[in-house]
Structure formats: structure tokens, C-alpha cells
mmCIF file of C-alpha atoms in Angstrom:
data_model
loop_
_atom_site.group_PDB
_atom_site.id
_atom_site.type_symbol
_atom_site.label_atom_id
_atom_site.label_comp_id
_atom_site.label_asym_id
_atom_site.label_seq_id
_atom_site.Cartn_x
_atom_site.Cartn_y
_atom_site.Cartn_z
ATOM 1 C CA UNK A 29 -87.028 28.340 1.243
ATOM 2 C CA UNK A 30 -90.470 26.771 0.768
ATOM 3 C CA UNK A 31 -93.596 27.751 2.698
ATOM 4 C CA UNK A 32 -93.262 24.493 4.628
ATOM 5 C CA UNK A 33 -89.653 25.335 5.561
ATOM 6 C CA UNK A 34 -90.708 28.796 6.756
ATOM 7 C CA UNK A 35 -93.473 27.318 8.901
ATOM 8 C CA UNK A 36 -91.040 24.814 10.415
ATOM 9 C CA UNK A 37 -88.555 27.576 11.154
ATOM 10 C CA UNK A 38 -91.218 29.670 12.905
ATOM 11 C CA UNK A 39 -92.290 26.652 14.961
ATOM 12 C CA UNK A 40 -88.735 25.859 16.063
ATOM 13 C CA UNK A 41 -88.047 29.527 16.848
ATOM 14 C CA UNK A 42 -91.210 29.800 18.965
ATOM 15 C CA UNK A 43 -90.345 26.720 21.005
ATOM 16 C CA UNK A 44 -86.814 27.876 21.721
ATOM 17 C CA UNK A 45 -87.946 31.363 22.665
ATOM 18 C CA UNK A 46 -90.299 29.784 25.201
ATOM 19 C CA UNK A 47 -87.415 27.693 26.544
ATOM 20 C CA UNK A 48 -85.230 30.780 26.778
ATOM 21 C CA UNK A 49 -87.859 32.675 28.779
ATOM 22 C CA UNK A 50 -88.235 29.724 31.138
ATOM 23 C CA UNK A 51 -84.483 29.557 31.683
ATOM 24 C CA UNK A 52 -84.300 33.269 32.492
ATOM 25 C CA UNK A 53 -87.059 32.802 35.075
ATOM 26 C CA UNK A 54 -84.852 30.379 36.978
ATOM 27 C CA UNK A 55 -86.036 27.038 35.647
ATOM 28 C CA UNK A 56 -83.522 24.464 34.432
ATOM 29 C CA UNK A 57 -84.191 23.656 30.806
ATOM 30 C CA UNK A 58 -82.702 20.636 29.059
ATOM 31 C CA UNK A 59 -83.066 21.031 25.321
ATOM 32 C CA UNK A 60 -82.811 17.951 23.124
ATOM 33 C CA UNK A 61 -82.882 18.884 19.469
ATOM 34 C CA UNK A 62 -83.826 16.430 16.734
ATOM 35 C CA UNK A 63 -84.423 18.324 13.498
ATOM 36 C CA UNK A 64 -83.926 17.975 9.786
ATOM 37 C CA UNK A 65 -81.003 20.299 9.172
ATOM 38 C CA UNK A 66 -80.803 22.289 5.966
ATOM 39 C CA UNK A 67 -77.563 22.986 4.082
ATOM 40 C CA UNK A 68 -76.650 25.908 6.365
ATOM 41 C CA UNK A 69 -77.494 24.023 9.594
ATOM 42 C CA UNK A 70 -79.539 27.073 10.580
ATOM 43 C CA UNK A 71 -82.150 25.187 12.615
ATOM 44 C CA UNK A 72 -79.449 23.542 14.701
ATOM 45 C CA UNK A 73 -77.511 26.766 15.167
ATOM 46 C CA UNK A 74 -80.613 28.598 16.373
ATOM 47 C CA UNK A 75 -81.219 25.909 18.969
ATOM 48 C CA UNK A 76 -77.552 25.859 19.863
ATOM 49 C CA UNK A 77 -77.522 29.453 21.063
ATOM 50 C CA UNK A 78 -80.720 28.937 23.054
ATOM 51 C CA UNK A 79 -79.385 25.952 25.000
ATOM 52 C CA UNK A 80 -77.109 26.143 28.029
ATOM 53 C CA UNK A 81 -75.108 23.133 26.806
ATOM 54 C CA UNK A 82 -74.757 22.234 23.157
ATOM 55 C CA UNK A 83 -74.088 18.670 21.993
ATOM 56 C CA UNK A 84 -72.671 18.094 18.545
ATOM 57 C CA UNK A 85 -73.728 14.615 17.371
ATOM 58 C CA UNK A 86 -71.374 12.208 15.680
ATOM 59 C CA UNK A 87 -73.181 10.564 12.797
ATOM 60 C CA UNK A 88 -71.007 7.467 12.401
ATOM 61 C CA UNK A 89 -71.865 5.788 15.706
ATOM 62 C CA UNK A 90 -74.488 8.010 17.286
ATOM 63 C CA UNK A 91 -72.108 9.297 19.953
ATOM 64 C CA UNK A 92 -71.294 12.895 20.849
ATOM 65 C CA UNK A 93 -68.374 14.562 19.086
ATOM 66 C CA UNK A 94 -68.255 17.550 21.449
ATOM 67 C CA UNK A 95 -70.285 18.790 24.395
ATOM 68 C CA UNK A 96 -69.888 22.286 25.776
ATOM 69 C CA UNK A 97 -71.292 25.779 26.008
ATOM 70 C CA UNK A 98 -72.607 27.082 22.654
ATOM 71 C CA UNK A 99 -69.838 29.673 22.329
ATOM 72 C CA UNK A 100 -67.171 27.030 22.975
ATOM 73 C CA UNK A 101 -68.560 24.565 20.438
ATOM 74 C CA UNK A 102 -68.905 27.241 17.733
ATOM 75 C CA UNK A 103 -65.661 29.120 18.355
ATOM 76 C CA UNK A 104 -63.386 26.252 19.401
ATOM 77 C CA UNK A 105 -64.448 23.051 17.603
ATOM 78 C CA UNK A 106 -62.663 19.964 18.893
ATOM 79 C CA UNK A 107 -62.558 18.169 15.526
ATOM 80 C CA UNK A 108 -62.945 18.807 11.817
ATOM 81 C CA UNK A 109 -66.323 17.064 11.947
ATOM 82 C CA UNK A 110 -67.620 19.574 14.503
ATOM 83 C CA UNK A 111 -66.227 22.535 12.543
ATOM 84 C CA UNK A 112 -67.938 21.458 9.329
ATOM 85 C CA UNK A 113 -71.157 20.318 11.018
ATOM 86 C CA UNK A 114 -71.787 23.820 12.359
ATOM 87 C CA UNK A 115 -71.635 25.479 8.950
ATOM 88 C CA UNK A 116 -69.251 26.387 6.172
ATOM 89 C CA UNK A 117 -65.689 26.288 7.485
ATOM 90 C CA UNK A 118 -62.282 26.406 5.832
ATOM 91 C CA UNK A 119 -60.132 23.686 7.397
ATOM 92 C CA UNK A 120 -56.416 23.907 6.596
ATOM 93 C CA UNK A 121 -53.583 21.653 7.719
ATOM 94 C CA UNK A 122 -50.924 23.434 9.728
ATOM 95 C CA UNK A 123 -48.434 23.075 12.520
ATOM 96 C CA UNK A 124 -48.492 24.534 16.014
ATOM 97 C CA UNK A 125 -45.025 25.906 16.719
ATOM 98 C CA UNK A 126 -45.625 26.711 20.362
ATOM 99 C CA UNK A 127 -47.907 28.006 23.092
ATOM 100 C CA UNK A 128 -46.989 30.961 25.233
ATOM 101 C CA UNK A 129 -49.352 32.475 27.765
ATOM 102 C CA UNK A 130 -52.714 33.075 26.163
ATOM 103 C CA UNK A 131 -51.497 32.670 22.589
ATOM 104 C CA UNK A 132 -50.789 29.832 20.176
ATOM 105 C CA UNK A 133 -48.407 30.224 17.214
ATOM 106 C CA UNK A 134 -49.292 28.413 14.025
ATOM 107 C CA UNK A 135 -47.795 27.952 10.567
ATOM 108 C CA UNK A 136 -49.750 26.784 7.521
ATOM 109 C CA UNK A 137 -48.483 26.485 3.921
ATOM 110 C CA UNK A 138 -49.318 29.549 1.854
ATOM 111 C CA UNK A 139 -50.521 31.564 4.852
ATOM 112 C CA UNK A 140 -48.715 34.132 6.994
ATOM 113 C CA UNK A 141 -47.607 33.007 10.444
ATOM 114 C CA UNK A 142 -50.584 33.297 12.779
ATOM 115 C CA UNK A 143 -50.858 33.875 16.508
ATOM 116 C CA UNK A 144 -54.351 32.958 17.680
ATOM 117 C CA UNK A 145 -55.972 33.191 21.121
ATOM 118 C CA UNK A 146 -55.368 30.136 23.300
ATOM 119 C CA UNK A 147 -59.068 29.830 24.076
ATOM 120 C CA UNK A 148 -59.689 29.284 20.362
ATOM 121 C CA UNK A 149 -57.571 26.125 20.477
ATOM 122 C CA UNK A 150 -58.156 24.600 23.939
ATOM 123 C CA UNK A 151 -57.691 21.039 22.692
ATOM 124 C CA UNK A 152 -54.186 21.672 21.310
ATOM 125 C CA UNK A 153 -51.716 20.579 23.998
ATOM 126 C CA UNK A 154 -48.480 21.728 22.387
ATOM 127 C CA UNK A 155 -46.338 21.847 19.267
ATOM 128 C CA UNK A 156 -47.347 19.498 16.479
ATOM 129 C CA UNK A 157 -49.761 18.968 13.574
ATOM 130 C CA UNK A 158 -53.065 20.848 13.819
ATOM 131 C CA UNK A 159 -56.010 21.902 11.685
ATOM 132 C CA UNK A 160 -56.635 25.621 11.297
ATOM 133 C CA UNK A 161 -60.327 26.552 11.133
ATOM 134 C CA UNK A 162 -61.610 29.779 9.575
ATOM 135 C CA UNK A 163 -65.373 30.067 9.299
ATOM 136 C CA UNK A 164 -66.607 31.229 5.893
ATOM 137 C CA UNK A 165 -68.262 34.337 7.304
ATOM 138 C CA UNK A 166 -64.936 35.411 8.846
ATOM 139 C CA UNK A 167 -63.271 35.698 5.425
ATOM 140 C CA UNK A 168 -63.829 39.105 3.843
ATOM 141 C CA UNK A 169 -63.503 39.314 0.060
ATOM 142 C CA UNK A 170 -62.379 42.714 -1.238
ATOM 143 C CA UNK A 171 -61.051 44.110 -4.520
ATOM 144 C CA UNK A 172 -57.344 43.335 -4.956
ATOM 145 C CA UNK A 173 -56.433 47.036 -4.849
ATOM 146 C CA UNK A 174 -58.134 47.701 -1.504
ATOM 147 C CA UNK A 175 -55.758 48.586 1.316
ATOM 148 C CA UNK A 176 -55.250 46.146 4.190
ATOM 149 C CA UNK A 177 -56.388 47.808 7.398
ATOM 150 C CA UNK A 178 -56.619 44.921 9.854
ATOM 151 C CA UNK A 179 -55.428 41.328 9.916
ATOM 152 C CA UNK A 180 -53.921 39.200 7.158
ATOM 153 C CA UNK A 181 -54.543 39.173 3.411
ATOM 154 C CA UNK A 182 -54.255 36.515 0.708
ATOM 155 C CA UNK A 183 -54.345 36.999 -3.052
ATOM 156 C CA UNK A 184 -57.082 34.838 -4.551
ATOM 157 C CA UNK A 185 -59.164 34.248 -7.661
ATOM 158 C CA UNK A 186 -62.948 33.888 -7.605
ATOM 159 C CA UNK A 187 -63.997 30.522 -9.050
ATOM 160 C CA UNK A 188 -67.758 30.607 -8.435
ATOM 161 C CA UNK A 189 -70.259 32.917 -6.761
ATOM 162 C CA UNK A 190 -73.527 31.658 -5.274
ATOM 163 C CA UNK A 191 -75.925 34.477 -4.419
ATOM 164 C CA UNK A 192 -78.167 33.695 -1.433
ATOM 165 C CA UNK A 193 -80.736 36.390 -0.659
ATOM 166 C CA UNK A 194 -78.730 39.166 1.037
ATOM 167 C CA UNK A 195 -75.389 37.368 1.019
ATOM 168 C CA UNK A 196 -73.008 35.835 -1.478
ATOM 169 C CA UNK A 197 -70.969 32.656 -1.080
ATOM 170 C CA UNK A 198 -67.688 32.964 -2.969
ATOM 171 C CA UNK A 199 -65.621 29.898 -3.811
ATOM 172 C CA UNK A 200 -62.003 30.969 -4.160
ATOM 173 C CA UNK A 201 -58.568 29.672 -5.090
ATOM 174 C CA UNK A 202 -55.720 31.101 -3.021
ATOM 175 C CA UNK A 203 -52.521 29.345 -4.047
ATOM 176 C CA UNK A 204 -52.855 25.710 -3.004
ATOM 177 C CA UNK A 205 -55.993 26.362 -0.957
ATOM 178 C CA UNK A 206 -59.636 26.229 -2.021
ATOM 179 C CA UNK A 207 -61.601 28.563 0.230
ATOM 180 C CA UNK A 208 -65.147 29.729 0.636
ATOM 181 C CA UNK A 209 -66.352 33.030 2.031
ATOM 182 C CA UNK A 210 -69.851 34.188 2.905
ATOM 183 C CA UNK A 211 -70.266 37.969 2.846
ATOM 184 C CA UNK A 212 -73.210 40.346 2.841
ATOM 185 C CA UNK A 213 -73.777 42.240 -0.395
ATOM 186 C CA UNK A 214 -71.603 45.333 -0.629
ATOM 187 C CA UNK A 215 -71.086 47.962 -3.277
ATOM 188 C CA UNK A 216 -68.985 45.545 -5.324
ATOM 189 C CA UNK A 217 -70.322 42.245 -6.701
ATOM 190 C CA UNK A 218 -67.609 39.769 -7.637
ATOM 191 C CA UNK A 219 -67.548 37.705 -10.815
ATOM 192 C CA UNK A 220 -65.964 34.352 -11.612
ATOM 193 C CA UNK A 221 -62.349 34.818 -12.660
ATOM 194 C CA UNK A 222 -61.898 38.092 -10.789
ATOM 195 C CA UNK A 223 -58.656 38.643 -8.892
ATOM 196 C CA UNK A 224 -59.437 39.577 -5.289
ATOM 197 C CA UNK A 225 -57.980 39.854 -1.823
ATOM 198 C CA UNK A 226 -59.200 37.663 1.036
ATOM 199 C CA UNK A 227 -58.876 39.250 4.488
ATOM 200 C CA UNK A 228 -59.144 37.623 7.901
ATOM 201 C CA UNK A 229 -58.090 38.234 11.494
ATOM 202 C CA UNK A 230 -56.070 35.758 13.537
ATOM 203 C CA UNK A 231 -58.334 36.307 16.539
ATOM 204 C CA UNK A 232 -61.255 34.897 14.519
ATOM 205 C CA UNK A 233 -59.402 31.654 13.730
ATOM 206 C CA UNK A 234 -59.550 28.396 15.681
ATOM 207 C CA UNK A 235 -57.425 25.257 15.734
ATOM 208 C CA UNK A 236 -57.745 21.669 16.866
ATOM 209 C CA UNK A 237 -55.350 18.701 16.879
ATOM 210 C CA UNK A 238 -54.962 16.806 13.626
ATOM 211 C CA UNK A 239 -56.898 13.579 13.971
ATOM 212 C CA UNK A 240 -55.184 10.236 13.468
ATOM 213 C CA UNK A 241 -57.274 8.102 11.126
#
């Protein structure tokens, strides 16, 4: 990040902290964010969590792809565009097999059957084609021999590793799927070609209806 980028980040952070203090004091704050977003969308995400309502713009026609509370927009994106706009996400085609109570059952090729929280897929009305969304930071890359303690595991091969300050972005091949994971540095640094295990929890997944183009 350049010195100019750092200065811009500090300026944006200061403004949103002021807005946050005003909101806590009882004032109604409407935050309209127009910023140049870097590759990680970090400026937008910082503003997102400071606002009471978070719009996700739609670039094609200038409309709004999704409007809702920050947690809803981040954790339950309504479309693939929203999921990818808010940062690195793995979007996989699947099929909802049913909804029962507060849970949604989902099948996707090459993945174990998943049961995700209903509030992570509020736009899915029933059985049918869906897109499964797993944010890159919710995929944990571990050595293949490590024991599975929680959630699901996929065998994968590391294709590329991009080291970013205190984290590493791993691009992986798991069967028919190309995935990316963003993890903090641990004791083990992975190399291209290494056989690994990719772990994730169903409760961290989201889903939205498959869009008709």
C-alpha cells in the first residue's frame, strides 16, 4: 500500500468513526459512500460495518443489487454479484433439496451434503438450483494428514500462493472446483503443488438462488 493509500485509509476511517459516535449519541446518520475500492474492497467494507444500512451498488445500470443491514449483506448475499463485490468468495453451483425449520439442505458436486442455517439463505424459497457461497477467509487450509475436528474437509492441491503481509491467499484445485482461501500465517507455509486439506463449516456458508441470465 502506498503512502497515499494509507493517508486515504486514515481519512476514511476517521470520518466513519465520527459518524459512528454521532449515531451512538442518538443522531440519525445516513452514510453515502463513494470511494475508489482496492482489490480487497477494504474501504467499502469498513464503511459497511459503520453504516446502519448497507447498499451494494450494481455497476451495470447504477441500481442497487441489495440493500440491508451490514451483517445481512455480508453473510447472506442475494446474488453472485453481491458475494463477489464484498471480497473474495467461492461461488459453487448446487441444488437446494429442501428447507425444514431453520435449516436448508444443499447438494453440490464434489462436496459433502450440507445443511446450512436458513438465515444464511433468506432469498432461497424452496428446492431448486442455487449458488453456494463460501468466503475465502472461511476456508482453512491444513496439511493433508491433520485430523478433522469440526466441519467438512476436501482434498485439494495448492496451485499458487500469494503472500499478503500477515496472511496468505491460496489458490487451490479440489476436484472440479477452483477455490481460494485467505488464512493468517501459521506454523506451516504451503507451497505450490502441495497436497492439502481444505476445511470449512456449514454454518459459515451462504446460498442464493441461481440467477437466470
